[in-house]
């Protein structure tokens, strides 16, 4: 369960949809084949654990609060420690479910060996796997995909430390339909996009400085 927006902020409808997917008169999927994606709405992760035993895909993208707050603004409300605690509670309550941490690799932003080692330390806190996602560019973004050598080196650090880590295969990039590319090209009549670009470039410069 993923797409535009945060599924856990549409909780009731999402839970009903997942029930339909698993119902014998619906799609008849096993719970382990249904995964809900979240950026980390901590109270709703706890609530989900009370009513469903589906797997979780958590959008992490950074191993420390400073960087994650820049990449995932929701981190200002619920930091990594709170998020991992919620995931641990979910795993304890729903032991048949799996938890995957999504980590999109962006060149010079979150793909360094030092950050990989920080991620290893986080993953020792609970049984989970890491899904490494090569960044898929879209119109107007300042971020770039990490090169293949960097991606594999990042993965190797995780694997050597005993962390289950896989690299997602990119599909649909040629038609702007890959993961993270659901964005249209529109005329910027209000100049809001130009202002957004200015702020994005400033944040990107700050992230690169921090990573260095």
Short mmCIF file of C-alpha atoms in Angstrom, two decimals:
data_model
loop_
_atom_site.label_atom_id
_atom_site.label_comp_id
_atom_site.label_asym_id
_atom_site.label_seq_id
_atom_site.Cartn_x
_atom_site.Cartn_y
_atom_site.Cartn_z
CA UNK A 1 0.00 0.00 0.00
CA UNK A 2 1.83 3.05 -1.25
CA UNK A 3 1.53 5.93 -3.66
CA UNK A 4 1.05 9.67 -3.41
CA UNK A 5 0.60 10.64 0.23
CA UNK A 6 1.08 8.84 3.54
CA UNK A 7 -1.07 5.68 3.85
CA UNK A 8 -1.24 5.85 7.64
CA UNK A 9 -2.86 9.29 7.43
CA UNK A 10 -5.72 7.63 5.55
CA UNK A 11 -5.85 4.88 8.13
CA UNK A 12 -9.45 3.63 8.04
CA UNK A 13 -9.64 3.41 4.25
CA UNK A 14 -6.23 1.77 3.99
CA UNK A 15 -7.10 -0.86 6.60
CA UNK A 16 -10.34 -1.64 4.76
CA UNK A 17 -8.46 -1.94 1.48
CA UNK A 18 -5.92 -4.33 3.01
CA UNK A 19 -8.73 -6.42 4.48
CA UNK A 20 -10.26 -6.71 1.02
CA UNK A 21 -6.92 -7.77 -0.43
CA UNK A 22 -6.67 -10.58 2.11
CA UNK A 23 -10.30 -11.67 2.07
CA UNK A 24 -11.05 -15.00 0.39
CA UNK A 25 -13.85 -13.27 -1.52
CA UNK A 26 -11.49 -10.46 -2.51
CA UNK A 27 -7.96 -10.99 -3.76
CA UNK A 28 -7.20 -13.73 -1.25
CA UNK A 29 -3.64 -12.59 -0.55
CA UNK A 30 -1.73 -13.92 2.44
CA UNK A 31 -0.91 -11.24 5.02
CA UNK A 32 2.81 -11.67 4.39
CA UNK A 33 2.23 -10.64 0.77
CA UNK A 34 0.66 -7.32 1.74
CA UNK A 35 3.05 -4.49 2.62
CA UNK A 36 2.20 -1.02 3.84
CA UNK A 37 4.65 1.80 3.16
CA UNK A 38 5.09 4.63 5.65
CA UNK A 39 7.37 7.60 6.22
CA UNK A 40 7.07 6.95 9.95
CA UNK A 41 3.85 8.16 11.58
CA UNK A 42 4.69 6.59 14.93
CA UNK A 43 1.27 6.62 16.67
CA UNK A 44 -0.38 5.06 13.62
CA UNK A 45 2.23 2.30 13.40
CA UNK A 46 1.20 1.34 16.92
CA UNK A 47 -2.47 1.54 15.96
CA UNK A 48 -1.84 -0.60 12.87
CA UNK A 49 -0.30 -3.28 15.05
CA UNK A 50 -3.60 -3.57 16.90
CA UNK A 51 -5.65 -4.39 13.80
CA UNK A 52 -3.40 -5.88 11.10
CA UNK A 53 -0.42 -8.15 10.66
CA UNK A 54 0.83 -6.92 7.28
CA UNK A 55 4.47 -6.18 6.57
CA UNK A 56 5.93 -2.69 6.82
CA UNK A 57 8.15 -0.77 4.40
CA UNK A 58 9.58 2.23 6.24
CA UNK A 59 11.04 5.14 4.27
CA UNK A 60 14.27 5.75 6.19
CA UNK A 61 16.72 7.22 3.62
CA UNK A 62 19.24 8.38 6.27
CA UNK A 63 20.81 6.85 9.39
CA UNK A 64 20.85 9.98 11.57
CA UNK A 65 18.29 12.60 12.53
CA UNK A 66 20.14 15.59 11.09
CA UNK A 67 20.24 14.20 7.57
CA UNK A 68 16.86 12.46 7.70
CA UNK A 69 15.12 15.66 8.78
CA UNK A 70 16.43 17.32 5.62
CA UNK A 71 15.28 14.46 3.42
CA UNK A 72 12.11 13.42 5.28
CA UNK A 73 10.53 16.45 7.04
CA UNK A 74 8.27 14.17 9.10
CA UNK A 75 11.41 13.28 11.07
CA UNK A 76 11.06 16.62 12.88
CA UNK A 77 7.98 15.19 14.60
CA UNK A 78 9.11 11.62 15.17
CA UNK A 79 12.85 11.05 15.09
CA UNK A 80 14.68 7.86 14.21
CA UNK A 81 14.81 6.56 17.79
CA UNK A 82 11.03 6.88 18.18
CA UNK A 83 10.49 5.34 14.76
CA UNK A 84 12.68 2.31 15.48
CA UNK A 85 11.00 1.81 18.85
CA UNK A 86 7.61 1.78 17.12
CA UNK A 87 8.89 -0.72 14.56
CA UNK A 88 10.24 -2.93 17.34
CA UNK A 89 6.85 -2.86 19.08
CA UNK A 90 5.15 -3.74 15.81
CA UNK A 91 7.53 -6.64 15.20
CA UNK A 92 6.97 -7.95 18.72
CA UNK A 93 3.20 -7.75 18.34
CA UNK A 94 3.15 -9.13 14.81
CA UNK A 95 6.05 -11.63 14.65
CA UNK A 96 4.91 -13.09 11.32
CA UNK A 97 5.27 -9.74 9.58
CA UNK A 98 8.49 -8.38 8.11
CA UNK A 99 9.94 -4.88 8.31
CA UNK A 100 11.94 -3.40 5.46
CA UNK A 101 13.72 -0.06 5.61
CA UNK A 102 13.75 1.77 2.29
CA UNK A 103 16.94 3.71 1.60
CA UNK A 104 17.15 5.75 -1.60
CA UNK A 105 20.77 6.33 -2.58
CA UNK A 106 21.61 9.85 -3.80
CA UNK A 107 25.04 10.85 -4.99
CA UNK A 108 27.06 12.69 -2.37
CA UNK A 109 24.10 12.96 -0.03
CA UNK A 110 23.51 9.70 1.82
CA UNK A 111 25.74 7.15 0.08
CA UNK A 112 29.06 7.37 1.93
CA UNK A 113 30.76 4.45 3.74
CA UNK A 114 30.47 6.36 7.02
CA UNK A 115 26.69 6.57 6.64
CA UNK A 116 26.53 2.89 5.72
CA UNK A 117 28.27 2.08 9.01
CA UNK A 118 25.79 4.27 10.89
CA UNK A 119 22.98 2.36 9.21
CA UNK A 120 24.51 -0.93 10.35
CA UNK A 121 24.31 0.24 13.97
CA UNK A 122 20.64 1.12 13.56
CA UNK A 123 19.79 -2.23 12.03
CA UNK A 124 21.20 -4.06 15.03
CA UNK A 125 18.26 -2.78 17.08
CA UNK A 126 15.62 -5.00 15.47
CA UNK A 127 15.21 -7.78 12.90
CA UNK A 128 14.76 -6.05 9.57
CA UNK A 129 16.13 -5.85 6.07
CA UNK A 130 17.25 -2.90 3.97
CA UNK A 131 16.05 -2.15 0.46
CA UNK A 132 18.58 0.03 -1.36
CA UNK A 133 16.90 2.07 -4.08
CA UNK A 134 18.93 3.87 -6.76
CA UNK A 135 17.50 7.39 -6.96
CA UNK A 136 15.28 7.94 -9.99
CA UNK A 137 15.62 11.53 -11.27
CA UNK A 138 12.56 13.60 -12.15
CA UNK A 139 12.05 17.06 -13.69
CA UNK A 140 13.40 19.84 -11.49
CA UNK A 141 15.26 17.75 -8.93
CA UNK A 142 18.76 18.70 -7.80
CA UNK A 143 19.58 15.17 -6.64
CA UNK A 144 21.40 12.55 -8.67
CA UNK A 145 21.62 8.78 -8.55
CA UNK A 146 24.65 7.21 -6.90
CA UNK A 147 26.85 5.34 -9.37
CA UNK A 148 26.83 1.55 -9.47
CA UNK A 149 30.20 1.20 -7.75
CA UNK A 150 29.08 3.36 -4.82
CA UNK A 151 25.78 1.48 -4.52
CA UNK A 152 27.49 -1.90 -4.41
CA UNK A 153 30.10 -0.66 -1.93
CA UNK A 154 27.31 0.61 0.33
CA UNK A 155 25.53 -2.73 0.08
CA UNK A 156 28.74 -4.66 0.80
CA UNK A 157 29.27 -2.80 4.08
CA UNK A 158 25.78 -3.82 5.17
CA UNK A 159 26.14 -7.43 4.05
CA UNK A 160 29.55 -7.84 5.68
CA UNK A 161 28.00 -6.68 8.96
CA UNK A 162 25.24 -9.27 8.70
CA UNK A 163 22.51 -6.88 7.56
CA UNK A 164 20.22 -8.28 4.89
CA UNK A 165 20.38 -5.74 2.07
CA UNK A 166 19.20 -5.86 -1.50
CA UNK A 167 19.38 -3.39 -4.38
CA UNK A 168 16.09 -2.70 -6.09
CA UNK A 169 16.04 -3.07 -9.85
CA UNK A 170 14.84 0.14 -11.51
CA UNK A 171 11.97 -0.26 -13.94
CA UNK A 172 10.01 2.27 -15.97
CA UNK A 173 12.62 5.02 -15.83
CA UNK A 174 12.52 5.52 -19.59
CA UNK A 175 8.93 6.79 -19.35
CA UNK A 176 9.29 8.59 -15.99
CA UNK A 177 7.28 5.83 -14.30
CA UNK A 178 9.89 4.45 -11.90
CA UNK A 179 9.74 4.71 -8.11
CA UNK A 180 9.57 8.36 -7.06
CA UNK A 181 8.87 9.72 -10.54
CA UNK A 182 5.14 10.41 -10.20
CA UNK A 183 5.46 14.09 -11.03
CA UNK A 184 4.04 16.07 -13.91
CA UNK A 185 5.51 18.85 -16.01
CA UNK A 186 3.37 21.99 -15.67
CA UNK A 187 3.72 25.67 -16.48
CA UNK A 188 4.98 27.60 -13.44
CA UNK A 189 2.57 30.53 -13.65
CA UNK A 190 2.66 31.34 -9.94
CA UNK A 191 6.47 31.11 -9.55
CA UNK A 192 5.96 28.76 -6.62
CA UNK A 193 8.02 26.11 -8.36
CA UNK A 194 10.89 28.56 -8.83
CA UNK A 195 10.82 29.33 -5.11
CA UNK A 196 10.70 25.63 -4.33
CA UNK A 197 13.73 25.08 -6.56
CA UNK A 198 15.63 27.82 -4.75
CA UNK A 199 14.92 26.24 -1.37
CA UNK A 200 15.74 22.77 -2.67
CA UNK A 201 19.09 23.92 -4.00
CA UNK A 202 19.90 25.58 -0.67
CA UNK A 203 18.99 22.41 1.22
CA UNK A 204 20.97 20.28 -1.22
CA UNK A 205 24.04 22.46 -0.73
CA UNK A 206 23.66 22.11 3.04
CA UNK A 207 23.33 18.32 2.79
CA UNK A 208 26.47 18.06 0.66
CA UNK A 209 28.39 20.20 3.13
CA UNK A 210 27.25 18.00 6.04
CA UNK A 211 28.15 14.81 4.16
CA UNK A 212 31.64 16.15 3.46
#
